[in-house]
PDB file of C-alpha atoms in Angstrom:
ATOM      1  CA  MET Z  25       0.000   0.000   0.000  1.00  0.00           C
ATOM      2  CA  LYS Z  26       1.241   3.484  -0.852  1.00  0.00           C
ATOM      3  CA  ASN Z  27       2.793   4.952   2.307  1.00  0.00           C
ATOM      4  CA  ASN Z  28       0.665   2.477   4.289  1.00  0.00           C
ATOM      5  CA  ARG Z  29      -2.424   4.536   3.402  1.00  0.00           C
ATOM      6  CA  ILE Z  30      -5.827   3.132   2.487  1.00  0.00           C
ATOM      7  CA  VAL Z  31      -9.228   4.701   1.908  1.00  0.00           C
ATOM      8  CA  ILE Z  32     -12.297   2.822   3.155  1.00  0.00           C
ATOM      9  CA  PHE Z  33     -15.688   3.814   1.809  1.00  0.00           C
ATOM     10  CA  GLY Z  34     -18.443   3.276   4.354  1.00  0.00           C
ATOM     11  CA  CYS Z  35     -18.545   3.656   8.110  1.00  0.00           C
ATOM     12  CA  GLY Z  36     -21.270   1.206   9.130  1.00  0.00           C
ATOM     13  CA  GLY Z  37     -21.132  -2.225  10.703  1.00  0.00           C
ATOM     14  CA  HIS Z  38     -19.228  -3.905   7.881  1.00  0.00           C
ATOM     15  CA  SER Z  39     -16.453  -1.305   8.078  1.00  0.00           C
ATOM     16  CA  ARG Z  40     -15.697  -2.513  11.600  1.00  0.00           C
ATOM     17  CA  SER Z  41     -15.165  -6.084  10.401  1.00  0.00           C
ATOM     18  CA  VAL Z  42     -12.982  -4.840   7.565  1.00  0.00           C
ATOM     19  CA  THR Z  43     -10.890  -2.658   9.873  1.00  0.00           C
ATOM     20  CA  ASP Z  44     -10.449  -5.473  12.385  1.00  0.00           C
ATOM     21  CA  VAL Z  45      -8.966  -7.694   9.678  1.00  0.00           C
ATOM     22  CA  LEU Z  46      -6.796  -4.905   8.266  1.00  0.00           C
ATOM     23  CA  LEU Z  47      -5.295  -3.951  11.609  1.00  0.00           C
ATOM     24  CA  SER Z  48      -4.564  -7.588  12.446  1.00  0.00           C
ATOM     25  CA  THR Z  49      -2.668  -8.159   9.189  1.00  0.00           C
ATOM     26  CA  GLN Z  50      -0.997  -4.792   8.447  1.00  0.00           C
ATOM     27  CA  ASN Z  51       1.311  -2.687  10.599  1.00  0.00           C
ATOM     28  CA  LYS Z  52       1.204   1.103  10.851  1.00  0.00           C
ATOM     29  CA  LEU Z  53      -1.767   1.586   8.559  1.00  0.00           C
ATOM     30  CA  LEU Z  54      -3.129   5.073   7.960  1.00  0.00           C
ATOM     31  CA  ILE Z  55      -6.842   4.642   7.279  1.00  0.00           C
ATOM     32  CA  THR Z  56      -9.210   7.332   6.067  1.00  0.00           C
ATOM     33  CA  TYR Z  57     -12.928   6.545   6.043  1.00  0.00           C
ATOM     34  CA  VAL Z  58     -15.255   8.250   3.585  1.00  0.00           C
ATOM     35  CA  ASP Z  59     -18.975   8.352   4.388  1.00  0.00           C
ATOM     36  CA  LYS Z  60     -21.490  10.918   3.147  1.00  0.00           C
ATOM     37  CA  GLU Z  61     -23.146  10.887   6.589  1.00  0.00           C
ATOM     38  CA  ALA Z  62     -19.909  11.724   8.423  1.00  0.00           C
ATOM     39  CA  LYS Z  63     -20.095  14.263  11.241  1.00  0.00           C
ATOM     40  CA  GLU Z  64     -17.485  16.963  11.758  1.00  0.00           C
ATOM     41  CA  GLY Z  65     -14.561  15.613  13.759  1.00  0.00           C
ATOM     42  CA  GLU Z  66     -15.848  12.027  13.638  1.00  0.00           C
ATOM     43  CA  THR Z  67     -13.341   9.209  14.037  1.00  0.00           C
ATOM     44  CA  LEU Z  68     -13.429   5.419  13.951  1.00  0.00           C
ATOM     45  CA  PHE Z  69     -10.678   3.347  15.592  1.00  0.00           C
ATOM     46  CA  GLY Z  70      -8.841   6.658  15.942  1.00  0.00           C
ATOM     47  CA  PHE Z  71      -8.870   7.354  12.189  1.00  0.00           C
ATOM     48  CA  PRO Z  72     -10.724  10.264  10.539  1.00  0.00           C
ATOM     49  CA  VAL Z  73     -14.150   9.911   8.915  1.00  0.00           C
ATOM     50  CA  LEU Z  74     -14.701  12.415   6.104  1.00  0.00           C
ATOM     51  CA  LYS Z  75     -17.632  13.220   3.827  1.00  0.00           C
ATOM     52  CA  SER Z  76     -15.384  13.272   0.760  1.00  0.00           C
ATOM     53  CA  LEU Z  77     -11.738  12.913  -0.159  1.00  0.00           C
ATOM     54  CA  GLU Z  78      -9.502  13.505  -3.166  1.00  0.00           C
ATOM     55  CA  PHE Z  79      -7.413  10.367  -2.949  1.00  0.00           C
ATOM     56  CA  ALA Z  80      -5.921  10.025  -6.456  1.00  0.00           C
ATOM     57  CA  ASP Z  81      -4.110   6.701  -6.750  1.00  0.00           C
ATOM     58  CA  LEU Z  82      -4.427   5.486  -3.166  1.00  0.00           C
ATOM     59  CA  PRO Z  83      -5.673   1.932  -2.615  1.00  0.00           C
ATOM     60  CA  PHE Z  84      -9.303   1.779  -1.541  1.00  0.00           C
ATOM     61  CA  PHE Z  85     -12.010  -0.645  -0.449  1.00  0.00           C
ATOM     62  CA  PHE Z  86     -15.816  -0.603  -0.333  1.00  0.00           C
ATOM     63  CA  ALA Z  87     -16.846  -1.538   3.232  1.00  0.00           C
ATOM     64  CA  ILE Z  88     -20.550  -1.474   2.427  1.00  0.00           C
ATOM     65  CA  GLY Z  89     -22.708  -4.465   3.306  1.00  0.00           C
ATOM     66  CA  ASP Z  90     -25.599  -3.705   0.947  1.00  0.00           C
ATOM     67  CA  ASN Z  91     -25.026  -5.399  -2.424  1.00  0.00           C
ATOM     68  CA  ILE Z  92     -26.788  -2.746  -4.502  1.00  0.00           C
ATOM     69  CA  GLN Z  93     -24.977   0.187  -2.907  1.00  0.00           C
ATOM     70  CA  ARG Z  94     -21.642  -1.601  -3.153  1.00  0.00           C
ATOM     71  CA  LYS Z  95     -22.243  -2.359  -6.848  1.00  0.00           C
ATOM     72  CA  GLU Z  96     -23.103   1.289  -7.535  1.00  0.00           C
ATOM     73  CA  MET Z  97     -19.854   2.407  -5.909  1.00  0.00           C
ATOM     74  CA  TYR Z  98     -17.893  -0.152  -7.924  1.00  0.00           C
ATOM     75  CA  GLU Z  99     -19.439   0.997 -11.206  1.00  0.00           C
ATOM     76  CA  GLN Z 100     -18.931   4.655 -10.324  1.00  0.00           C
ATOM     77  CA  MET Z 101     -15.298   4.421  -9.233  1.00  0.00           C
ATOM     78  CA  GLY Z 102     -13.931   1.430 -11.104  1.00  0.00           C
ATOM     79  CA  SER Z 103     -11.407  -1.045  -9.794  1.00  0.00           C
ATOM     80  CA  ASP Z 104      -7.959   0.246 -10.796  1.00  0.00           C
ATOM     81  CA  HIS Z 105      -6.829   0.713  -7.184  1.00  0.00           C
ATOM     82  CA  LEU Z 106      -9.443  -1.476  -5.509  1.00  0.00           C
ATOM     83  CA  ILE Z 107      -7.886  -4.046  -3.195  1.00  0.00           C
ATOM     84  CA  SER Z 108      -9.101  -7.300  -1.668  1.00  0.00           C
ATOM     85  CA  ILE Z 109      -8.833  -7.876   2.072  1.00  0.00           C
ATOM     86  CA  GLN Z 110      -8.286 -11.335   3.535  1.00  0.00           C
ATOM     87  CA  SER Z 111      -8.035 -12.421   7.146  1.00  0.00           C
ATOM     88  CA  SER Z 112      -4.929 -14.335   8.157  1.00  0.00           C
ATOM     89  CA  LYS Z 113      -7.323 -16.756   9.860  1.00  0.00           C
ATOM     90  CA  THR Z 114      -8.869 -17.828   6.543  1.00  0.00           C
ATOM     91  CA  HIS Z 115      -8.400 -21.252   4.949  1.00  0.00           C
ATOM     92  CA  LEU Z 116      -8.021 -20.515   1.241  1.00  0.00           C
ATOM     93  CA  GLU Z 117      -7.022 -23.272  -1.176  1.00  0.00           C
ATOM     94  CA  LYS Z 118      -4.160 -22.283  -3.476  1.00  0.00           C
ATOM     95  CA  ASP Z 119      -6.098 -22.775  -6.715  1.00  0.00           C
ATOM     96  CA  ALA Z 120      -9.125 -20.721  -5.658  1.00  0.00           C
ATOM     97  CA  LYS Z 121      -9.594 -17.624  -7.817  1.00  0.00           C
ATOM     98  CA  ILE Z 122     -10.481 -14.401  -6.009  1.00  0.00           C
ATOM     99  CA  GLY Z 123     -11.698 -11.264  -7.787  1.00  0.00           C
ATOM    100  CA  LYS Z 124     -11.042  -7.610  -7.007  1.00  0.00           C
ATOM    101  CA  GLY Z 125     -12.495  -5.902  -3.967  1.00  0.00           C
ATOM    102  CA  VAL Z 126     -13.308  -9.143  -2.135  1.00  0.00           C
ATOM    103  CA  PHE Z 127     -13.531  -9.297   1.662  1.00  0.00           C
ATOM    104  CA  ILE Z 128     -12.731 -12.636   3.319  1.00  0.00           C
ATOM    105  CA  GLY Z 129     -13.508 -12.619   7.028  1.00  0.00           C
ATOM    106  CA  ASN Z 130     -12.101 -14.545   9.967  1.00  0.00           C
ATOM    107  CA  PHE Z 131     -12.402 -18.351   9.950  1.00  0.00           C
ATOM    108  CA  THR Z 132     -13.782 -18.494   6.413  1.00  0.00           C
ATOM    109  CA  HIS Z 133     -13.155 -21.623   4.329  1.00  0.00           C
ATOM    110  CA  ILE Z 134     -12.797 -21.391   0.544  1.00  0.00           C
ATOM    111  CA  GLY Z 135     -12.401 -24.751  -1.159  1.00  0.00           C
ATOM    112  CA  THR Z 136     -10.392 -25.922  -4.128  1.00  0.00           C
ATOM    113  CA  GLN Z 137     -11.370 -24.814  -7.658  1.00  0.00           C
ATOM    114  CA  THR Z 138     -13.693 -22.091  -6.404  1.00  0.00           C
ATOM    115  CA  LYS Z 139     -14.201 -18.751  -8.154  1.00  0.00           C
ATOM    116  CA  ILE Z 140     -15.195 -15.656  -6.189  1.00  0.00           C
ATOM    117  CA  GLY Z 141     -16.415 -12.663  -8.205  1.00  0.00           C
ATOM    118  CA  ASN Z 142     -15.465  -9.023  -7.825  1.00  0.00           C
ATOM    119  CA  ASN Z 143     -16.687  -6.847  -4.956  1.00  0.00           C
ATOM    120  CA  THR Z 144     -18.034  -9.785  -2.953  1.00  0.00           C
ATOM    121  CA  ILE Z 145     -18.175 -10.332   0.816  1.00  0.00           C
ATOM    122  CA  LEU Z 146     -17.452 -13.654   2.522  1.00  0.00           C
ATOM    123  CA  SER Z 147     -18.329 -13.008   6.156  1.00  0.00           C
ATOM    124  CA  SER Z 148     -16.716 -14.593   9.193  1.00  0.00           C
ATOM    125  CA  GLY Z 149     -17.191 -18.338   9.478  1.00  0.00           C
ATOM    126  CA  SER Z 150     -18.704 -18.775   6.027  1.00  0.00           C
ATOM    127  CA  ASN Z 151     -17.880 -21.903   4.030  1.00  0.00           C
ATOM    128  CA  VAL Z 152     -17.657 -22.020   0.239  1.00  0.00           C
ATOM    129  CA  GLU Z 153     -16.885 -25.593  -0.726  1.00  0.00           C
ATOM    130  CA  GLN Z 154     -14.977 -27.023  -3.682  1.00  0.00           C
ATOM    131  CA  GLY Z 155     -15.966 -26.156  -7.224  1.00  0.00           C
ATOM    132  CA  CYS Z 156     -18.333 -23.317  -6.327  1.00  0.00           C
ATOM    133  CA  VAL Z 157     -18.773 -20.119  -8.327  1.00  0.00           C
ATOM    134  CA  ILE Z 158     -19.878 -16.949  -6.506  1.00  0.00           C
ATOM    135  CA  GLY Z 159     -20.874 -13.996  -8.700  1.00  0.00           C
ATOM    136  CA  ASN Z 160     -19.991 -10.321  -8.497  1.00  0.00           C
ATOM    137  CA  HIS Z 161     -21.348  -7.971  -5.804  1.00  0.00           C
ATOM    138  CA  SER Z 162     -22.605 -10.858  -3.656  1.00  0.00           C
ATOM    139  CA  HIS Z 163     -22.552 -11.421   0.102  1.00  0.00           C
ATOM    140  CA  ILE Z 164     -22.218 -14.728   1.965  1.00  0.00           C
ATOM    141  CA  GLY Z 165     -23.303 -14.115   5.557  1.00  0.00           C
ATOM    142  CA  PRO Z 166     -21.695 -15.306   8.807  1.00  0.00           C
ATOM    143  CA  GLY Z 167     -21.742 -19.074   9.182  1.00  0.00           C
ATOM    144  CA  ALA Z 168     -23.464 -19.646   5.833  1.00  0.00           C
ATOM    145  CA  VAL Z 169     -22.540 -22.730   3.795  1.00  0.00           C
ATOM    146  CA  VAL Z 170     -22.423 -22.964   0.012  1.00  0.00           C
ATOM    147  CA  SER Z 171     -21.954 -26.657  -0.703  1.00  0.00           C
ATOM    148  CA  SER Z 172     -19.865 -28.249  -3.442  1.00  0.00           C
ATOM    149  CA  ARG Z 173     -20.243 -27.306  -7.116  1.00  0.00           C
ATOM    150  CA  SER Z 174     -22.970 -24.729  -6.506  1.00  0.00           C
ATOM    151  CA  ALA Z 175     -23.180 -21.570  -8.630  1.00  0.00           C
ATOM    152  CA  LEU Z 176     -24.480 -18.190  -7.471  1.00  0.00           C
ATOM    153  CA  GLY Z 177     -25.191 -15.283  -9.807  1.00  0.00           C
ATOM    154  CA  ASP Z 178     -24.485 -11.605  -9.247  1.00  0.00           C
ATOM    155  CA  GLN Z 179     -25.922  -9.650  -6.302  1.00  0.00           C
ATOM    156  CA  VAL Z 180     -26.890 -12.742  -4.316  1.00  0.00           C
ATOM    157  CA  PHE Z 181     -27.208 -12.428  -0.537  1.00  0.00           C
ATOM    158  CA  ILE Z 182     -26.996 -15.584   1.586  1.00  0.00           C
ATOM    159  CA  GLY Z 183     -28.135 -14.847   5.133  1.00  0.00           C
ATOM    160  CA  ALA Z 184     -26.372 -15.886   8.319  1.00  0.00           C
ATOM    161  CA  GLY Z 185     -26.417 -19.622   8.942  1.00  0.00           C
ATOM    162  CA  ALA Z 186     -28.159 -20.475   5.665  1.00  0.00           C
ATOM    163  CA  THR Z 187     -27.197 -23.605   3.716  1.00  0.00           C
ATOM    164  CA  VAL Z 188     -27.078 -24.119  -0.036  1.00  0.00           C
ATOM    165  CA  GLU Z 189     -26.993 -27.848  -0.829  1.00  0.00           C
ATOM    166  CA  ASP Z 190     -24.662 -29.491  -3.379  1.00  0.00           C
ATOM    167  CA  SER Z 191     -24.832 -28.543  -7.072  1.00  0.00           C
ATOM    168  CA  ILE Z 192     -27.457 -25.820  -6.646  1.00  0.00           C
ATOM    169  CA  SER Z 193     -27.791 -22.928  -9.095  1.00  0.00           C
ATOM    170  CA  ILE Z 194     -29.086 -19.552  -7.860  1.00  0.00           C
ATOM    171  CA  CYS Z 195     -29.825 -16.771 -10.342  1.00  0.00           C
ATOM    172  CA  SER Z 196     -28.802 -13.142  -9.849  1.00  0.00           C
ATOM    173  CA  ASN Z 197     -30.622 -10.717  -7.537  1.00  0.00           C
ATOM    174  CA  VAL Z 198     -31.713 -13.249  -4.928  1.00  0.00           C
ATOM    175  CA  ILE Z 199     -31.895 -12.803  -1.147  1.00  0.00           C
ATOM    176  CA  ILE Z 200     -31.773 -15.927   1.040  1.00  0.00           C
ATOM    177  CA  GLY Z 201     -32.992 -15.406   4.592  1.00  0.00           C
ATOM    178  CA  ALA Z 202     -30.996 -16.304   7.688  1.00  0.00           C
ATOM    179  CA  GLY Z 203     -31.045 -20.013   8.490  1.00  0.00           C
ATOM    180  CA  ALA Z 204     -32.723 -20.995   5.223  1.00  0.00           C
ATOM    181  CA  LEU Z 205     -32.071 -24.309   3.470  1.00  0.00           C
ATOM    182  CA  ILE Z 206     -31.822 -24.267  -0.327  1.00  0.00           C
ATOM    183  CA  THR Z 207     -32.585 -27.714  -1.745  1.00  0.00           C
ATOM    184  CA  ARG Z 208     -33.375 -26.871  -5.373  1.00  0.00           C
ATOM    185  CA  ASP Z 209     -32.314 -24.406  -8.049  1.00  0.00           C
ATOM    186  CA  ILE Z 210     -33.626 -20.834  -7.824  1.00  0.00           C
ATOM    187  CA  GLU Z 211     -34.441 -19.391 -11.250  1.00  0.00           C
ATOM    188  CA  GLN Z 212     -36.398 -16.244 -10.307  1.00  0.00           C
ATOM    189  CA  PRO Z 213     -35.097 -13.179  -8.429  1.00  0.00           C
ATOM    190  CA  GLY Z 214     -36.691 -12.540  -5.047  1.00  0.00           C
ATOM    191  CA  VAL Z 215     -36.550 -13.270  -1.336  1.00  0.00           C
ATOM    192  CA  TYR Z 216     -36.528 -16.898  -0.173  1.00  0.00           C
ATOM    193  CA  ILE Z 217     -36.943 -18.062   3.426  1.00  0.00           C
ATOM    194  CA  GLY Z 218     -37.558 -21.258   5.392  1.00  0.00           C
ATOM    195  CA  ARG Z 219     -36.363 -24.869   5.522  1.00  0.00           C
ATOM    196  CA  PRO Z 220     -36.694 -25.794   2.750  1.00  0.00           C
ATOM    197  CA  ALA Z 221     -36.730 -22.267   1.366  1.00  0.00           C
ATOM    198  CA  ILE Z 222     -39.695 -20.958  -0.616  1.00  0.00           C
ATOM    199  CA  PRO Z 223     -40.461 -17.488  -2.014  1.00  0.00           C
ATOM    200  CA  MET Z 224     -41.484 -15.115   0.777  1.00  0.00           C
ATOM    201  CA  GLN Z 225     -44.421 -13.848  -1.294  1.00  0.00           C
ATOM    202  CA  LYS Z 226     -46.019 -17.299  -1.129  1.00  0.00           C
ATOM    203  CA  ILE Z 227     -45.955 -17.142   2.669  1.00  0.00           C
ATOM    204  CA  GLN Z 228     -47.399 -13.624   2.693  1.00  0.00           C
ATOM    205  CA  THR Z 229     -50.311 -14.574   0.419  1.00  0.00           C
ATOM    206  CA  SER Z 230     -51.155 -17.935   1.994  1.00  0.00           C
TER     207      SER Z 230
END
């Protein structure tokens, strides 16, 4: 990193997880947070929080949990100086392919022959097994499991503790609720909850 400096966009809950990993793996970092809701004089972990910043060619990261907002930032700013952040407590197989702007939290497992798309979050304790493909701008929640040879599209959110069974395909723009169990392919965007998971709209109209 240039002069040990990094710019982090976002100052919500996810930024705390990101900072925790950064500070545990890098020495003498100089972090600047950028958040449009920043208050004058605000700090986080002793580092300044600003509403805007001219940062030129400094490395940066999107610490934003919401897939849509994170995608918009990615498309607006590009990825030339976007970095990925990986915990030292991660188990990552050597042949796994990781995109740009990916966050890999503590105690995450990423199996052999996996592909993780750009700007994606793998939260603490998540498990992406061998042969899986995770799309761009997606988010695998804490303790969630994506079983072997499954494929997730872009902007997919897998809630905390949810399980995707082997060889499942999930289309783009899908939200899986916390603790859900996915036993069959999902071909339509929407929100799915339950064990086994079904579209939330079916529950609301029943």
